[in-house]
Amino acid sequence: MNPVVSLLPGGSAAPATSVSATAAEPLTLGVMGGGQLGRMFVHAAQSMGYFTAVLDPDRNSPAGRVSHRHIQTDYTDPAGLQQLAACSAAITTEFENVPAPALRELAKHRPVSPGADAVAIAQDRAAEKAHFVKCGVPCAPYAVIDTSAQLEAALSANLLPGILKTARMGYDGKGQVRVKDAGALRAAWQDLKQVPCVLEKMLPLALECSVIVARGRDGQMVNFPVQRNLHREGILAVTEVYEGHLPEALQQLAVSAARSIAQGVNYVGVLCVEFFVLQDGSLVVNEMAPRPHNSGHYTLDACDQSQFDLQVRTLAGLPLTQPRQHSAAIMLNLLGDVWFDANNTMRLPDWAAVLALPGTHLHLYGKTEARKARKMGHLNVTGASAQVVRDVALKAAAILGIDAF
Ligand code: ATP
Ligand code: MG
């Protein structure tokens, strides 16, 4: 296996050999996980002429339903992994809790990006924070809590009030407890079944932002503009990207921090780094996601290349060019809540009223059951100026019952 192979659609893994575009079955790109991120990856890969294979145990997975192949097994099932490796020219992942050993197994047979080592760091908050420190990017003061003795020692580290976060498997604010004092911290760790955790100091946030970078196997790196993000109850609610949404100096700092974090793990693929901006204006890194990210969905409609296009390019070893944002953009996340009215009765959102607004782009993930807090889709609003997209996005939010921002 050649690790720097360039996988062009419609033929051979070696672009120098003359293979007619019509002679061979298109190459297949594989993805571990069948959620909405996998679905949007599949759409991007297919639009470039690739076939796709998705490994996900759920027969109704959003990506599995639109892929040429859906391998319906557990992520660690040897037969499933073998099938994925056999049919794919290269393999990526769409969720960060994909078991790292499965990626290592696949990497014996095919190029896999991001690599298991980078994914393993992002899967563990303690390893992730150690990586940030190594890269010289400040993160929130924290303590690793694996034992009762470490918990007691953390009490004298000036970390309270804080947030106790499970080291592994957290997402959308799950596995997190806000703790004010020693009693609450001890009780919270009991409630979390004493699994390994990190205790983070609660910081005075002014706002949150994120940066998405794409890095090729040759180390070439490009980035999207910095996204300004609003979270509600631990879940991303709104992303805004337009002229003047963040101070210029802060954007430069965030981009260079994200680039060093990617470089520091020799990352290949699309990486999102999330930051806090504190009330004193300083920038603190929160966490990284080894895949495209919810805060990058606006790129589908507001940029000349989307984050999923760049995932395809990095995976296939194709050239990267710096993406250009051509429209001001706001993304509204569409959680299952939008399918319920004020009396908690199920309803169909008024899509016609939303789509009657100029510059609206509706993306739904094909999930059949709407549940509160479940990500069902997103609405991108694009336009010529911040003013225009804010006006339209606020109107759309009002129609959908999403709080103003
Ligand atoms: P996801 O992976 O979906 O982004 P998560 O479950 O990993 O979320 P975090 O990003 O750690 O959760 O935290 C969720 C939100 O909680 C943050 O976006 C921020 O609003 C708030 N938060 C987390 N840590 C802190 C902190 N140390 N100080 C203040 N607020 C915090
Ligand atoms: Mg987060």
Short mmCIF file of C-alpha atoms and ligand atoms in Angstrom, two decimals:
data_model
loop_
_atom_site.label_atom_id
_atom_site.label_comp_id
_atom_site.label_asym_id
_atom_site.label_seq_id
_atom_site.Cartn_x
_atom_site.Cartn_y
_atom_site.Cartn_z
CA MET A 1 0.00 0.00 0.00
CA ASN A 2 1.30 3.42 -0.95
CA PRO A 3 0.36 5.89 1.82
CA VAL A 4 0.55 8.94 -0.47
CA VAL A 5 -1.46 7.46 -3.30
CA SER A 6 -3.75 9.84 -5.12
CA LEU A 7 -7.13 8.25 -5.60
CA LEU A 8 -8.85 9.78 -8.56
CA PRO A 9 -12.47 8.87 -9.20
CA GLY A 10 -13.36 6.79 -12.21
CA GLY A 11 -10.39 4.53 -12.35
CA SER A 12 -7.11 3.49 -10.91
CA ALA A 13 -5.31 4.39 -7.73
CA ALA A 14 -2.38 5.53 -9.86
CA PRO A 15 -3.26 8.65 -11.83
CA ALA A 16 -0.20 8.28 -14.09
CA THR A 17 -1.53 5.11 -15.70
CA SER A 18 -4.01 5.72 -18.45
CA VAL A 19 -7.33 4.36 -17.33
CA SER A 20 -10.36 5.39 -19.28
CA ALA A 21 -12.94 7.10 -17.13
CA THR A 22 -15.53 4.70 -18.39
CA ALA A 23 -13.50 1.50 -18.33
CA ALA A 24 -13.56 0.70 -14.65
CA GLU A 25 -16.08 0.81 -11.87
CA PRO A 26 -15.49 4.01 -9.85
CA LEU A 27 -13.31 3.79 -6.77
CA THR A 28 -15.10 3.40 -3.45
CA LEU A 29 -14.43 5.62 -0.44
CA GLY A 30 -15.36 4.07 2.91
CA VAL A 31 -16.61 5.73 6.09
CA MET A 32 -16.90 4.40 9.63
CA GLY A 33 -20.23 5.61 11.00
CA GLY A 34 -23.55 6.38 9.36
CA GLY A 35 -24.75 9.59 11.03
CA GLN A 36 -25.49 12.91 9.34
CA LEU A 37 -21.81 13.78 8.97
CA GLY A 38 -21.30 10.51 7.11
CA ARG A 39 -24.32 11.26 4.96
CA MET A 40 -22.94 14.65 3.90
CA PHE A 41 -19.53 13.05 3.25
CA VAL A 42 -21.25 10.46 1.05
CA HIS A 43 -23.05 13.22 -0.90
CA ALA A 44 -19.74 15.05 -1.47
CA ALA A 45 -17.90 11.86 -2.50
CA GLN A 46 -20.67 10.83 -4.88
CA SER A 47 -20.76 14.24 -6.52
CA MET A 48 -17.08 13.74 -7.36
CA GLY A 49 -17.81 10.39 -8.96
CA TYR A 50 -16.84 8.00 -6.18
CA PHE A 51 -18.84 5.08 -4.94
CA THR A 52 -19.24 4.94 -1.16
CA ALA A 53 -19.37 2.31 1.57
CA VAL A 54 -20.70 3.01 5.07
CA LEU A 55 -20.16 0.77 8.08
CA ASP A 56 -22.86 1.31 10.70
CA PRO A 57 -24.94 -1.25 12.65
CA ASP A 58 -28.19 0.75 12.24
CA ARG A 59 -30.16 -0.28 9.15
CA ASN A 60 -31.79 3.17 9.07
CA SER A 61 -28.59 5.18 9.50
CA PRO A 62 -28.72 8.52 7.61
CA ALA A 63 -25.53 7.75 5.64
CA GLY A 64 -26.24 4.04 5.13
CA ARG A 65 -29.49 4.94 3.39
CA VAL A 66 -27.79 7.04 0.69
CA SER A 67 -24.59 5.04 0.21
CA HIS A 68 -23.89 2.58 -2.60
CA ARG A 69 -22.98 0.02 0.06
CA HIS A 70 -24.04 -0.25 3.67
CA ILE A 71 -22.15 -2.76 5.78
CA GLN A 72 -24.46 -3.34 8.69
CA THR A 73 -22.22 -4.61 11.47
CA ASP A 74 -20.79 -3.45 14.74
CA TYR A 75 -17.74 -1.14 14.48
CA THR A 76 -15.41 -3.81 15.86
CA ASP A 77 -16.83 -6.77 13.93
CA PRO A 78 -13.85 -8.39 12.13
CA ALA A 79 -15.97 -9.51 9.16
CA GLY A 80 -17.49 -6.05 8.76
CA LEU A 81 -14.09 -4.35 8.92
CA GLN A 82 -12.72 -6.85 6.43
CA GLN A 83 -15.58 -6.14 4.01
CA LEU A 84 -15.05 -2.39 4.35
CA ALA A 85 -11.32 -2.69 3.72
CA ALA A 86 -11.91 -5.04 0.78
CA CYS A 87 -14.26 -2.69 -1.09
CA SER A 88 -12.76 0.72 -0.17
CA ALA A 89 -9.74 2.46 -1.69
CA ALA A 90 -9.40 4.61 1.45
CA ILE A 91 -11.39 4.98 4.67
CA THR A 92 -12.43 7.89 6.90
CA THR A 93 -14.57 8.32 9.99
CA GLU A 94 -17.52 10.52 10.83
CA PHE A 95 -17.80 10.25 14.61
CA GLU A 96 -15.11 10.56 17.21
CA ASN A 97 -15.99 7.55 19.30
CA VAL A 98 -15.20 5.07 16.54
CA PRO A 99 -13.00 2.48 18.29
CA ALA A 100 -9.34 3.35 17.63
CA PRO A 101 -8.36 -0.38 17.37
CA ALA A 102 -10.83 -0.73 14.46
CA LEU A 103 -9.06 2.13 12.65
CA ARG A 104 -5.69 0.49 13.35
CA GLU A 105 -6.95 -2.76 11.86
CA LEU A 106 -8.26 -1.00 8.74
CA ALA A 107 -4.98 0.92 8.39
CA LYS A 108 -3.13 -2.37 7.90
CA HIS A 109 -4.93 -2.70 4.57
CA ARG A 110 -5.91 0.76 3.32
CA PRO A 111 -5.06 4.45 3.82
CA VAL A 112 -7.15 5.61 6.82
CA SER A 113 -7.57 9.26 7.71
CA PRO A 114 -7.66 10.67 10.27
CA GLY A 115 -5.31 8.10 11.78
CA ALA A 116 -6.07 6.08 14.91
CA ASP A 117 -3.52 8.01 17.00
CA ALA A 118 -5.12 11.40 16.36
CA VAL A 119 -8.61 9.98 16.92
CA ALA A 120 -7.47 8.34 20.18
CA ILE A 121 -6.27 11.72 21.48
CA ALA A 122 -9.55 13.43 20.61
CA GLN A 123 -11.48 10.61 22.30
CA ASP A 124 -9.90 11.24 25.68
CA ARG A 125 -10.24 14.68 27.27
CA ALA A 126 -7.13 14.15 29.39
CA ALA A 127 -4.95 13.20 26.38
CA GLU A 128 -6.53 16.01 24.36
CA LYS A 129 -5.70 18.65 26.95
CA ALA A 130 -2.15 17.31 27.26
CA HIS A 131 -1.86 17.70 23.47
CA PHE A 132 -3.06 21.33 23.63
CA VAL A 133 -0.49 22.07 26.33
CA LYS A 134 2.21 20.41 24.18
CA CYS A 135 1.23 22.64 21.25
CA GLY A 136 1.43 25.75 23.45
CA VAL A 137 -2.29 26.56 23.17
CA PRO A 138 -3.87 27.53 26.51
CA CYS A 139 -6.87 25.50 27.74
CA ALA A 140 -9.04 25.83 30.88
CA PRO A 141 -7.27 24.98 34.16
CA TYR A 142 -8.09 21.32 34.84
CA ALA A 143 -7.27 18.22 36.83
CA VAL A 144 -7.40 14.59 35.74
CA ILE A 145 -9.59 12.54 38.09
CA ASP A 146 -9.07 8.79 37.86
CA THR A 147 -8.93 8.05 41.61
CA SER A 148 -10.48 9.31 44.88
CA ALA A 149 -7.06 10.63 45.91
CA GLN A 150 -6.90 12.74 42.72
CA LEU A 151 -10.39 14.04 43.41
CA GLU A 152 -9.45 15.12 46.94
CA ALA A 153 -6.22 16.72 45.64
CA ALA A 154 -8.21 18.63 43.00
CA LEU A 155 -10.15 20.36 45.79
CA SER A 156 -7.13 22.48 46.61
CA ALA A 157 -6.40 23.37 42.98
CA ASN A 158 -8.81 26.33 42.77
CA LEU A 159 -10.99 24.66 40.11
CA LEU A 160 -14.41 25.28 41.69
CA PRO A 161 -16.97 26.18 40.58
CA GLY A 162 -16.19 23.82 37.74
CA ILE A 163 -17.50 21.26 35.29
CA LEU A 164 -16.82 17.57 35.81
CA LYS A 165 -16.62 15.90 32.39
CA THR A 166 -16.21 12.20 31.67
CA ALA A 167 -12.88 11.72 29.92
CA ARG A 168 -14.47 9.59 27.22
CA MET A 169 -17.71 9.32 25.21
CA GLY A 170 -19.10 12.80 25.91
CA TYR A 171 -20.95 14.77 23.23
CA ASP A 172 -23.61 17.48 23.10
CA GLY A 173 -23.00 18.22 26.81
CA LYS A 174 -23.66 14.60 27.85
CA GLY A 175 -21.49 13.18 30.66
CA GLN A 176 -21.00 16.64 32.23
CA VAL A 177 -22.01 17.93 35.64
CA ARG A 178 -21.60 21.51 36.86
CA VAL A 179 -20.27 21.48 40.42
CA LYS A 180 -20.08 24.38 42.89
CA ASP A 181 -18.35 22.89 45.92
CA ALA A 182 -16.54 19.84 47.32
CA GLY A 183 -19.76 18.06 48.27
CA ALA A 184 -21.25 18.51 44.80
CA LEU A 185 -18.02 17.32 43.17
CA ARG A 186 -17.87 14.12 45.23
CA ALA A 187 -21.58 13.43 44.55
CA ALA A 188 -21.18 14.12 40.82
CA TRP A 189 -18.27 11.68 40.51
CA GLN A 190 -20.37 9.03 42.30
CA ASP A 191 -23.23 9.71 39.87
CA LEU A 192 -20.82 9.30 36.95
CA LYS A 193 -19.91 5.85 38.39
CA GLN A 194 -16.37 7.05 39.21
CA VAL A 195 -15.24 6.69 35.59
CA PRO A 196 -12.10 8.66 34.59
CA CYS A 197 -12.98 12.35 34.37
CA VAL A 198 -11.46 15.78 34.06
CA LEU A 199 -12.52 18.62 36.32
CA GLU A 200 -12.40 21.93 34.48
CA LYS A 201 -12.64 25.35 36.02
CA MET A 202 -15.82 27.17 34.98
CA LEU A 203 -14.64 30.09 32.86
CA PRO A 204 -16.39 33.45 32.29
CA LEU A 205 -17.22 33.09 28.58
CA ALA A 206 -17.87 36.07 26.34
CA LEU A 207 -18.48 33.87 23.31
CA GLU A 208 -17.49 30.61 21.59
CA CYS A 209 -15.92 30.03 18.20
CA SER A 210 -14.36 27.22 16.16
CA VAL A 211 -11.95 26.72 13.29
CA ILE A 212 -12.00 23.92 10.73
CA VAL A 213 -8.75 22.97 9.03
CA ALA A 214 -8.05 20.36 6.38
CA ARG A 215 -4.59 18.81 6.17
CA GLY A 216 -3.33 16.54 3.42
CA ARG A 217 -0.94 13.60 3.69
CA ASP A 218 1.81 15.85 2.38
CA GLY A 219 1.24 18.29 5.27
CA GLN A 220 -0.44 20.94 3.12
CA MET A 221 -3.07 22.74 5.16
CA VAL A 222 -6.03 25.00 4.41
CA ASN A 223 -8.69 26.46 6.70
CA PHE A 224 -12.20 27.87 6.70
CA PRO A 225 -12.97 31.24 8.30
CA VAL A 226 -13.51 31.27 12.08
CA GLN A 227 -17.08 30.39 13.07
CA ARG A 228 -18.88 32.15 15.90
CA ASN A 229 -21.04 29.62 17.77
CA LEU A 230 -23.93 29.86 20.20
CA HIS A 231 -24.60 26.80 22.36
CA ARG A 232 -27.81 26.19 24.25
CA GLU A 233 -27.90 23.52 26.95
CA GLY A 234 -24.56 22.15 25.79
CA ILE A 235 -25.72 21.77 22.15
CA LEU A 236 -24.72 23.98 19.22
CA ALA A 237 -27.73 26.14 18.30
CA VAL A 238 -26.47 28.85 15.90
CA THR A 239 -23.30 29.45 13.85
CA GLU A 240 -22.62 32.87 12.33
CA VAL A 241 -19.88 33.73 9.83
CA TYR A 242 -19.75 37.14 8.17
CA GLU A 243 -17.72 40.32 8.02
CA GLY A 244 -17.23 41.74 11.51
CA HIS A 245 -18.56 38.75 13.48
CA LEU A 246 -15.27 38.48 15.43
CA PRO A 247 -12.26 40.75 15.96
CA GLU A 248 -9.61 40.20 13.26
CA ALA A 249 -6.76 39.60 15.72
CA LEU A 250 -8.76 36.95 17.54
CA GLN A 251 -9.47 35.15 14.26
CA GLN A 252 -5.79 35.07 13.38
CA LEU A 253 -4.93 33.67 16.81
CA ALA A 254 -7.62 30.96 16.55
CA VAL A 255 -6.52 29.92 13.05
CA SER A 256 -2.87 29.66 14.01
CA ALA A 257 -3.74 27.69 17.18
CA ALA A 258 -5.91 25.25 15.16
CA ARG A 259 -3.13 24.81 12.61
CA SER A 260 -0.55 24.01 15.31
CA ILE A 261 -2.92 21.53 16.94
CA ALA A 262 -3.39 19.72 13.60
CA GLN A 263 0.30 19.86 12.79
CA GLY A 264 1.22 18.58 16.27
CA VAL A 265 -0.51 15.22 15.64
CA ASN A 266 0.52 15.05 11.99
CA TYR A 267 -3.20 15.14 11.29
CA VAL A 268 -4.62 14.03 7.94
CA GLY A 269 -8.22 14.96 7.18
CA VAL A 270 -10.68 17.57 8.41
CA LEU A 271 -10.30 18.73 12.01
CA CYS A 272 -12.43 21.15 14.01
CA VAL A 273 -11.01 22.97 17.03
CA GLU A 274 -13.46 24.65 19.42
CA PHE A 275 -12.50 27.70 21.47
CA PHE A 276 -13.81 29.87 24.27
CA VAL A 277 -13.31 33.62 24.19
CA LEU A 278 -13.24 34.87 27.77
CA GLN A 279 -14.66 38.13 29.04
CA ASP A 280 -11.14 39.60 29.16
CA GLY A 281 -10.82 38.87 25.41
CA SER A 282 -8.38 35.96 25.76
CA LEU A 283 -8.67 32.79 23.70
CA VAL A 284 -8.80 29.34 25.33
CA VAL A 285 -9.08 26.05 23.46
CA ASN A 286 -12.00 23.81 24.50
CA GLU A 287 -11.77 20.61 22.46
CA MET A 288 -11.13 19.15 19.03
CA ALA A 289 -13.26 16.95 16.79
CA PRO A 290 -11.38 14.65 14.36
CA ARG A 291 -13.93 15.06 11.57
CA PRO A 292 -16.15 17.67 9.93
CA HIS A 293 -18.18 19.54 12.53
CA ASN A 294 -21.69 20.87 13.03
CA SER A 295 -20.27 24.42 13.12
CA GLY A 296 -18.97 23.89 9.56
CA HIS A 297 -22.30 23.06 7.94
CA TYR A 298 -22.64 26.64 6.60
CA THR A 299 -19.74 25.80 4.23
CA LEU A 300 -22.18 23.68 2.17
CA ASP A 301 -23.89 26.83 0.89
CA ALA A 302 -21.63 29.78 1.74
CA CYS A 303 -18.21 28.60 0.52
CA ASP A 304 -16.79 27.48 -2.81
CA GLN A 305 -15.88 24.14 -1.21
CA SER A 306 -17.59 22.51 1.77
CA GLN A 307 -15.91 20.82 4.72
CA PHE A 308 -17.12 17.52 3.25
CA ASP A 309 -15.51 18.27 -0.13
CA LEU A 310 -12.24 18.76 1.74
CA GLN A 311 -12.75 15.50 3.64
CA VAL A 312 -13.01 13.75 0.26
CA ARG A 313 -9.91 15.51 -1.08
CA THR A 314 -7.75 14.75 1.99
CA LEU A 315 -8.89 11.13 1.99
CA ALA A 316 -8.25 10.66 -1.71
CA GLY A 317 -4.90 12.45 -1.64
CA LEU A 318 -6.14 15.17 -4.02
CA PRO A 319 -4.81 18.76 -4.00
CA LEU A 320 -6.18 21.27 -1.48
CA THR A 321 -6.89 24.91 -2.21
CA GLN A 322 -7.81 27.50 0.36
CA PRO A 323 -11.64 27.63 0.50
CA ARG A 324 -13.32 30.98 -0.12
CA GLN A 325 -16.50 32.12 1.61
CA HIS A 326 -18.66 33.89 -0.99
CA SER A 327 -21.72 34.73 1.13
CA ALA A 328 -22.48 35.88 4.63
CA ALA A 329 -23.95 32.92 6.50
CA ILE A 330 -25.95 31.84 9.51
CA MET A 331 -26.71 28.22 10.34
CA LEU A 332 -29.61 27.27 12.58
CA ASN A 333 -29.54 23.76 13.99
CA LEU A 334 -32.87 21.97 13.62
CA LEU A 335 -33.29 19.84 16.72
CA GLY A 336 -36.25 17.51 17.24
CA ASP A 337 -37.76 20.28 19.39
CA VAL A 338 -38.83 22.04 16.19
CA TRP A 339 -41.29 19.18 15.57
CA PHE A 340 -43.17 20.00 18.82
CA ASP A 341 -45.43 22.98 19.50
CA ALA A 342 -45.68 24.97 22.76
CA ASN A 343 -48.11 22.35 24.14
CA ASN A 344 -45.67 19.55 23.37
CA THR A 345 -47.84 18.24 20.56
CA MET A 346 -46.09 16.81 17.47
CA ARG A 347 -46.35 19.00 14.39
CA LEU A 348 -44.75 19.33 10.98
CA PRO A 349 -42.55 22.44 10.81
CA ASP A 350 -43.78 25.02 8.29
CA TRP A 351 -41.00 24.46 5.75
CA ALA A 352 -42.91 26.30 3.03
CA ALA A 353 -42.91 29.51 5.11
CA VAL A 354 -39.18 29.11 5.83
CA LEU A 355 -38.28 28.38 2.21
CA ALA A 356 -40.26 31.42 1.07
CA LEU A 357 -37.54 33.53 2.72
CA PRO A 358 -34.65 34.45 0.36
CA GLY A 359 -31.33 32.64 0.79
CA THR A 360 -32.61 29.71 2.87
CA HIS A 361 -31.17 26.22 2.30
CA LEU A 362 -32.84 23.35 4.13
CA HIS A 363 -30.81 20.24 4.99
CA LEU A 364 -32.63 17.33 6.64
CA TYR A 365 -30.82 14.14 7.59
CA GLY A 366 -33.57 11.62 6.79
CA LYS A 367 -34.17 10.63 10.41
CA THR A 368 -37.64 9.19 10.77
CA GLU A 369 -38.19 9.93 14.46
CA ALA A 370 -38.04 13.46 15.90
CA ARG A 371 -36.92 13.54 19.54
CA LYS A 372 -36.13 16.61 21.61
CA ALA A 373 -32.42 17.56 21.49
CA ARG A 374 -31.86 15.17 18.53
CA LYS A 375 -30.12 16.77 15.55
CA MET A 376 -32.61 16.36 12.67
CA GLY A 377 -31.15 18.83 10.19
CA HIS A 378 -29.97 22.40 9.78
CA LEU A 379 -31.01 25.53 7.94
CA ASN A 380 -28.36 27.62 6.22
CA VAL A 381 -29.17 31.23 5.47
CA THR A 382 -26.89 32.95 2.95
CA GLY A 383 -26.95 36.50 1.68
CA ALA A 384 -24.98 39.54 0.61
CA SER A 385 -24.47 41.02 4.09
CA ALA A 386 -24.62 40.32 7.80
CA GLN A 387 -27.73 42.47 8.07
CA VAL A 388 -29.58 40.51 5.39
CA VAL A 389 -28.76 37.06 6.78
CA ARG A 390 -29.53 38.10 10.35
CA ASP A 391 -32.95 39.45 9.32
CA VAL A 392 -33.82 36.28 7.41
CA ALA A 393 -32.42 33.90 10.05
CA LEU A 394 -34.40 35.62 12.82
CA LYS A 395 -37.60 35.36 10.75
CA ALA A 396 -36.91 31.66 10.09
CA ALA A 397 -36.20 31.07 13.79
CA ALA A 398 -39.51 32.72 14.74
CA ILE A 399 -41.43 30.51 12.27
CA LEU A 400 -39.74 27.39 13.66
CA GLY A 401 -40.12 28.29 17.35
CA ILE A 402 -36.35 28.66 17.84
CA ASP A 403 -35.40 31.37 20.38
CA ALA A 404 -33.99 34.57 18.92
CA PHE A 405 -30.23 35.09 19.21
P1 ATP B 1 -19.68 18.68 21.74
O1 ATP B 1 -18.72 17.57 21.60
O2 ATP B 1 -21.05 18.40 21.25
O3 ATP B 1 -19.15 20.00 21.25
P2 ATP B 1 -19.27 18.27 24.54
O4 ATP B 1 -20.28 17.39 25.14
O5 ATP B 1 -17.94 17.74 24.23
O6 ATP B 1 -19.89 18.97 23.29
P3 ATP B 1 -18.08 20.65 25.69
O7 ATP B 1 -17.72 21.26 24.40
O8 ATP B 1 -17.01 20.23 26.61
O9 ATP B 1 -19.14 19.48 25.54
O10 ATP B 1 -19.03 21.66 26.49
C1 ATP B 1 -20.32 22.02 25.98
C2 ATP B 1 -20.57 23.48 26.28
O11 ATP B 1 -20.55 23.73 27.72
C3 ATP B 1 -19.48 24.40 25.74
O12 ATP B 1 -19.71 24.66 24.37
C4 ATP B 1 -19.67 25.62 26.66
O13 ATP B 1 -20.81 26.36 26.29
C5 ATP B 1 -19.93 24.98 28.00
N1 ATP B 1 -18.65 24.76 28.73
C6 ATP B 1 -17.87 23.66 28.66
N2 ATP B 1 -16.76 23.77 29.42
C7 ATP B 1 -16.81 24.99 29.99
C8 ATP B 1 -15.96 25.72 30.90
N3 ATP B 1 -14.82 25.20 31.36
N4 ATP B 1 -16.35 26.96 31.29
C9 ATP B 1 -17.52 27.49 30.83
N5 ATP B 1 -18.37 26.86 29.98
C10 ATP B 1 -18.04 25.63 29.55
MG MG B 2 -17.99 20.94 22.44
#
